[in-house]
Amino acid sequence: MHEERGLPPGQRQVEGFPRFGAHLARPAPAVPAHPVIELGGALSEPVEFPLSQLPGLPRTEIAADFHCVAGWSATGLRWEGVSFATFYRAVVEPALPPGTAITHVVCRGLDGWRSVQTVEDAMADDVLLAEHLDGRPLDGDHGAPVRLVSPRQYGHFSVKHLCGIDVLTAAPACTEGPLLRPHPRGRVWEEERHGLVPGRLVRPVYRALIAPIRALSARGAGRTAAPAPPR
Ligand SMILES: Nc1nc2c(c(=O)[nH]1)N[C@H]1C(S)=C(S)[C@@H](COP(=O)(O)O)O[C@H]1N2
Ligand SMILES: [Mo]
């Protein structure tokens, strides 16, 4: 058993909560006038869930630290939204053919970011579809209009600008090469940093990426891309 106090192994605390991600210096994607979460995968048919309906579901608030696989941690964040499990039971489950056994969940962001996690990890009671951070609506830097937050997994599972969720009956094929292969669970207290290499061994390599990715990500902070032309 791990004692979940202090920081997980190999993590270092940073001041505040930096913008960080594969978006690098690109500004946040424009939020559509009527944002939806597209639900797909093993559903009987795809469902478009309007975000305007999210406030109708029971709300959850959590306090949690946020841990990026590169090695930085932001502490004491307060997230508010709907727990993934609540959303799943209210919206996803009723749209599944009877008897479907879901094993994996794929989340997608408006910028094309994508994460795959086991349904077990997604259903943990501290996984949220978060709309508020520290009492304010999410801004573009941290994932407006809604993001996944999974505090016990590395940050790349916490998809910003969430626009799609696919539920699957088997693990999808891995699209990353061996070098960047994510760990299928990515649990921070187990230091599951990498799919093939033990976490402590990749620490120095990942840590070297923090400064450049932070600097680039900061360049696009506070900005939003021009909206896509109407279709
Ligand atoms: N849509 C989207 N979500 C994303 C990313 C991204 O590039 N795009 N980067 C991930 C990574 S690697 C981290 S550490 C966190 C950083 O979240 P923050 O920018 O709110 O600090 O977002 C994750 N979610
Ligand atoms: Mo990250």
Short mmCIF file of C-alpha atoms and ligand atoms in Angstrom, two decimals:
data_model
loop_
_atom_site.label_atom_id
_atom_site.label_comp_id
_atom_site.label_asym_id
_atom_site.label_seq_id
_atom_site.Cartn_x
_atom_site.Cartn_y
_atom_site.Cartn_z
CA MET A 1 0.00 0.00 0.00
CA HIS A 2 1.14 3.48 -0.76
CA GLU A 3 0.57 6.24 1.66
CA GLU A 4 -1.09 8.90 -0.44
CA ARG A 5 0.43 11.89 1.34
CA GLY A 6 2.95 14.39 0.11
CA LEU A 7 3.94 14.03 -3.52
CA PRO A 8 3.99 10.78 -5.49
CA PRO A 9 7.44 9.30 -6.21
CA GLY A 10 9.64 11.35 -8.53
CA GLN A 11 7.38 14.44 -8.58
CA ARG A 12 8.44 18.03 -7.77
CA GLN A 13 6.06 20.78 -6.78
CA VAL A 14 5.76 23.88 -8.99
CA GLU A 15 4.34 27.27 -8.09
CA GLY A 16 0.80 27.77 -9.34
CA PHE A 17 -0.67 25.71 -12.16
CA PRO A 18 1.17 26.11 -15.47
CA ARG A 19 -0.39 25.58 -18.89
CA PHE A 20 1.26 22.46 -20.32
CA GLY A 21 0.63 20.13 -23.21
CA ALA A 22 1.22 18.86 -26.71
CA HIS A 23 -0.50 22.03 -27.93
CA LEU A 24 2.79 23.77 -27.10
CA ALA A 25 2.47 27.45 -28.16
CA ARG A 26 -0.82 27.00 -30.04
CA PRO A 27 -3.65 28.96 -28.39
CA ALA A 28 -6.61 27.15 -26.89
CA PRO A 29 -9.20 25.96 -29.42
CA ALA A 30 -12.28 28.15 -29.86
CA VAL A 31 -15.27 26.95 -27.85
CA PRO A 32 -18.20 26.20 -30.20
CA ALA A 33 -21.36 28.26 -29.69
CA HIS A 34 -23.22 25.10 -28.67
CA PRO A 35 -20.58 22.70 -27.36
CA VAL A 36 -21.35 18.99 -27.21
CA ILE A 37 -19.64 15.81 -26.08
CA GLU A 38 -19.88 13.23 -28.86
CA LEU A 39 -20.40 9.79 -27.38
CA GLY A 40 -19.46 6.81 -29.50
CA GLY A 41 -17.80 3.43 -29.60
CA ALA A 42 -19.96 0.51 -28.46
CA LEU A 43 -23.17 2.59 -28.16
CA SER A 44 -26.27 1.42 -30.06
CA GLU A 45 -25.90 4.69 -31.97
CA PRO A 46 -23.75 7.79 -31.44
CA VAL A 47 -25.13 10.37 -29.02
CA GLU A 48 -24.45 14.11 -28.93
CA PHE A 49 -24.64 15.34 -25.35
CA PRO A 50 -25.06 19.13 -25.19
CA LEU A 51 -22.86 20.63 -22.48
CA SER A 52 -25.82 22.83 -21.56
CA GLN A 53 -27.30 19.68 -19.97
CA LEU A 54 -24.32 19.01 -17.70
CA PRO A 55 -25.53 21.33 -14.92
CA GLY A 56 -28.66 19.16 -14.67
CA LEU A 57 -26.62 16.26 -13.27
CA PRO A 58 -25.55 15.96 -9.61
CA ARG A 59 -22.41 18.01 -8.95
CA THR A 60 -19.18 16.96 -7.23
CA GLU A 61 -16.33 19.03 -5.85
CA ILE A 62 -12.87 17.67 -5.15
CA ALA A 63 -9.58 19.05 -3.88
CA ALA A 64 -6.62 17.39 -5.55
CA ASP A 65 -3.03 17.73 -6.67
CA PHE A 66 -2.21 17.48 -10.39
CA HIS A 67 0.76 15.44 -11.57
CA CYS A 68 2.30 15.64 -15.03
CA VAL A 69 4.22 12.58 -16.19
CA ALA A 70 7.17 14.87 -16.99
CA GLY A 71 7.58 15.33 -13.22
CA TRP A 72 5.90 18.57 -12.11
CA SER A 73 3.00 18.69 -9.67
CA ALA A 74 0.55 21.50 -8.93
CA THR A 75 -0.94 21.20 -5.48
CA GLY A 76 -4.22 22.12 -3.82
CA LEU A 77 -6.48 22.55 -6.86
CA ARG A 78 -10.24 22.64 -6.34
CA TRP A 79 -12.29 21.19 -9.20
CA GLU A 80 -16.05 21.24 -9.57
CA GLY A 81 -18.24 19.44 -12.08
CA VAL A 82 -19.93 16.07 -12.60
CA SER A 83 -18.17 12.87 -11.65
CA PHE A 84 -17.39 10.68 -14.64
CA ALA A 85 -19.19 7.77 -12.97
CA THR A 86 -22.35 9.86 -12.56
CA PHE A 87 -22.18 10.93 -16.21
CA TYR A 88 -21.52 7.35 -17.32
CA ARG A 89 -24.49 5.93 -15.42
CA ALA A 90 -26.88 8.70 -16.45
CA VAL A 91 -25.90 9.22 -20.09
CA VAL A 92 -23.62 6.49 -21.45
CA GLU A 93 -25.02 3.32 -19.89
CA PRO A 94 -28.62 3.84 -21.11
CA ALA A 95 -27.27 4.12 -24.67
CA LEU A 96 -25.39 0.79 -24.55
CA PRO A 97 -26.85 -2.40 -26.05
CA PRO A 98 -27.83 -4.71 -23.15
CA GLY A 99 -24.98 -6.86 -21.90
CA THR A 100 -22.16 -4.77 -23.41
CA ALA A 101 -19.03 -5.07 -21.25
CA ILE A 102 -17.04 -1.85 -21.55
CA THR A 103 -13.32 -2.18 -20.80
CA HIS A 104 -11.80 1.08 -22.08
CA VAL A 105 -12.68 4.75 -22.40
CA VAL A 106 -11.18 7.08 -25.01
CA CYS A 107 -11.45 10.81 -24.37
CA ARG A 108 -10.84 13.39 -27.10
CA GLY A 109 -10.19 17.12 -26.97
CA LEU A 110 -11.07 19.87 -29.47
CA ASP A 111 -7.35 20.19 -30.27
CA GLY A 112 -7.06 16.51 -31.26
CA TRP A 113 -5.55 15.29 -27.97
CA ARG A 114 -6.68 11.79 -27.08
CA SER A 115 -6.25 9.52 -24.09
CA VAL A 116 -7.12 5.87 -23.47
CA GLN A 117 -7.84 4.56 -20.02
CA THR A 118 -9.41 1.49 -18.46
CA VAL A 119 -13.05 1.89 -17.46
CA GLU A 120 -11.98 0.98 -13.92
CA ASP A 121 -9.69 4.02 -13.73
CA ALA A 122 -12.26 6.30 -15.34
CA MET A 123 -14.94 5.24 -12.81
CA ALA A 124 -12.83 6.15 -9.74
CA ASP A 125 -14.78 8.48 -7.48
CA ASP A 126 -12.41 11.43 -7.99
CA VAL A 127 -12.60 11.48 -11.80
CA LEU A 128 -14.57 14.50 -12.93
CA LEU A 129 -15.91 16.23 -15.99
CA ALA A 130 -14.77 19.54 -14.57
CA GLU A 131 -16.20 22.92 -15.54
CA HIS A 132 -14.81 24.97 -12.66
CA LEU A 133 -11.33 25.34 -11.24
CA ASP A 134 -10.83 27.13 -7.92
CA GLY A 135 -14.34 28.56 -8.06
CA ARG A 136 -14.15 30.00 -11.59
CA PRO A 137 -15.24 28.64 -14.98
CA LEU A 138 -12.34 26.86 -16.70
CA ASP A 139 -10.29 29.16 -18.91
CA GLY A 140 -8.73 28.21 -22.25
CA ASP A 141 -5.36 27.48 -20.65
CA HIS A 142 -6.80 24.73 -18.49
CA GLY A 143 -9.37 23.21 -20.83
CA ALA A 144 -12.49 25.31 -21.46
CA PRO A 145 -15.29 24.58 -21.68
CA VAL A 146 -14.96 21.22 -19.87
CA ARG A 147 -12.12 18.81 -19.17
CA LEU A 148 -11.58 15.43 -17.67
CA VAL A 149 -9.70 15.45 -14.36
CA SER A 150 -8.25 12.16 -13.10
CA PRO A 151 -6.01 13.12 -10.18
CA ARG A 152 -4.61 9.65 -9.49
CA GLN A 153 -3.34 9.30 -13.04
CA TYR A 154 -0.68 11.37 -14.80
CA GLY A 155 -1.92 14.60 -16.36
CA HIS A 156 -2.12 13.40 -19.93
CA PHE A 157 -5.27 11.45 -19.05
CA SER A 158 -6.93 14.71 -17.96
CA VAL A 159 -8.04 15.71 -21.46
CA LYS A 160 -8.71 19.44 -21.85
CA HIS A 161 -11.42 20.85 -24.13
CA LEU A 162 -13.25 17.52 -23.92
CA CYS A 163 -15.46 16.97 -27.00
CA GLY A 164 -15.69 13.21 -27.38
CA ILE A 165 -15.87 10.03 -25.32
CA ASP A 166 -15.76 6.58 -26.91
CA VAL A 167 -16.51 3.52 -24.82
CA LEU A 168 -14.89 0.32 -26.07
CA THR A 169 -15.18 -3.41 -25.42
CA ALA A 170 -11.42 -4.00 -25.89
CA ALA A 171 -8.21 -2.01 -25.73
CA PRO A 172 -7.72 0.04 -28.92
CA ALA A 173 -4.53 -0.49 -30.93
CA CYS A 174 -1.70 1.64 -29.59
CA THR A 175 -0.89 4.54 -31.93
CA GLU A 176 2.32 5.66 -30.21
CA GLY A 177 5.70 4.17 -31.05
CA PRO A 178 7.77 2.44 -28.32
CA LEU A 179 9.56 5.67 -27.35
CA LEU A 180 6.48 7.57 -26.17
CA ARG A 181 4.33 4.57 -25.30
CA PRO A 182 2.09 5.65 -22.41
CA HIS A 183 1.49 3.28 -19.55
CA PRO A 184 -2.02 1.79 -19.93
CA ARG A 185 -2.95 2.91 -16.39
CA GLY A 186 -0.52 5.72 -15.60
CA ARG A 187 -1.18 5.69 -11.84
CA VAL A 188 0.93 8.33 -10.13
CA TRP A 189 1.43 6.52 -6.81
CA GLU A 190 2.70 3.46 -8.67
CA GLU A 191 4.92 5.68 -10.83
CA GLU A 192 3.52 4.16 -14.02
CA ARG A 193 5.20 6.78 -16.21
CA HIS A 194 5.91 4.71 -19.28
CA GLY A 195 4.50 1.70 -21.08
CA LEU A 196 7.77 -0.19 -21.37
CA VAL A 197 10.43 1.41 -19.17
CA PRO A 198 10.24 1.56 -15.33
CA GLY A 199 9.10 4.99 -14.11
CA ARG A 200 12.22 5.90 -12.16
CA LEU A 201 14.42 5.29 -15.19
CA VAL A 202 12.56 7.74 -17.46
CA ARG A 203 12.42 10.45 -14.76
CA PRO A 204 15.53 12.37 -15.92
CA VAL A 205 14.54 12.20 -19.59
CA TYR A 206 11.02 13.46 -18.96
CA ARG A 207 12.23 16.08 -16.48
CA ALA A 208 14.43 17.63 -19.18
CA LEU A 209 11.28 18.28 -21.23
CA ILE A 210 9.54 20.36 -18.57
CA ALA A 211 11.27 23.70 -19.15
CA PRO A 212 10.93 23.82 -22.96
CA ILE A 213 7.32 22.55 -23.01
CA ARG A 214 6.36 24.98 -20.23
CA ALA A 215 7.95 27.91 -22.02
CA LEU A 216 6.20 27.08 -25.30
CA SER A 217 2.86 26.41 -23.63
CA ALA A 218 3.09 29.73 -21.80
CA ARG A 219 3.47 31.51 -25.14
CA GLY A 220 -0.03 30.44 -26.17
CA ALA A 221 -1.51 31.15 -22.73
CA GLY A 222 -4.38 33.59 -22.38
CA ARG A 223 -5.22 33.28 -26.08
CA THR A 224 -7.96 31.49 -28.00
CA ALA A 225 -7.86 30.44 -31.66
CA ALA A 226 -10.25 32.11 -34.11
CA PRO A 227 -13.52 30.17 -34.28
CA ALA A 228 -13.95 27.74 -37.17
CA PRO A 229 -16.21 29.10 -39.93
CA PRO A 230 -19.83 27.90 -39.57
CA ARG A 231 -20.74 24.83 -41.57
N1 LIG B 1 -6.71 18.74 -25.07
C1 LIG B 1 -5.52 18.55 -24.45
N2 LIG B 1 -5.53 18.02 -23.22
C2 LIG B 1 -4.37 17.82 -22.58
C3 LIG B 1 -3.12 18.10 -23.18
C4 LIG B 1 -3.14 18.65 -24.49
O1 LIG B 1 -2.11 18.95 -25.12
N3 LIG B 1 -4.37 18.86 -25.10
N4 LIG B 1 -1.95 17.88 -22.48
C5 LIG B 1 -2.01 16.98 -21.32
C6 LIG B 1 -0.87 17.07 -20.43
S1 LIG B 1 0.55 16.27 -20.90
C7 LIG B 1 -0.94 17.65 -19.19
S2 LIG B 1 0.30 17.54 -18.06
C8 LIG B 1 -2.15 18.39 -18.78
C9 LIG B 1 -1.78 19.83 -18.41
O2 LIG B 1 -2.93 20.52 -18.03
P1 LIG B 1 -2.87 22.10 -17.78
O3 LIG B 1 -2.43 22.75 -19.09
O4 LIG B 1 -4.22 22.49 -17.35
O5 LIG B 1 -1.82 22.32 -16.74
O6 LIG B 1 -3.14 18.42 -19.79
C10 LIG B 1 -3.27 17.22 -20.49
N5 LIG B 1 -4.44 17.31 -21.31
MO MO B 2 1.85 16.03 -18.97
#
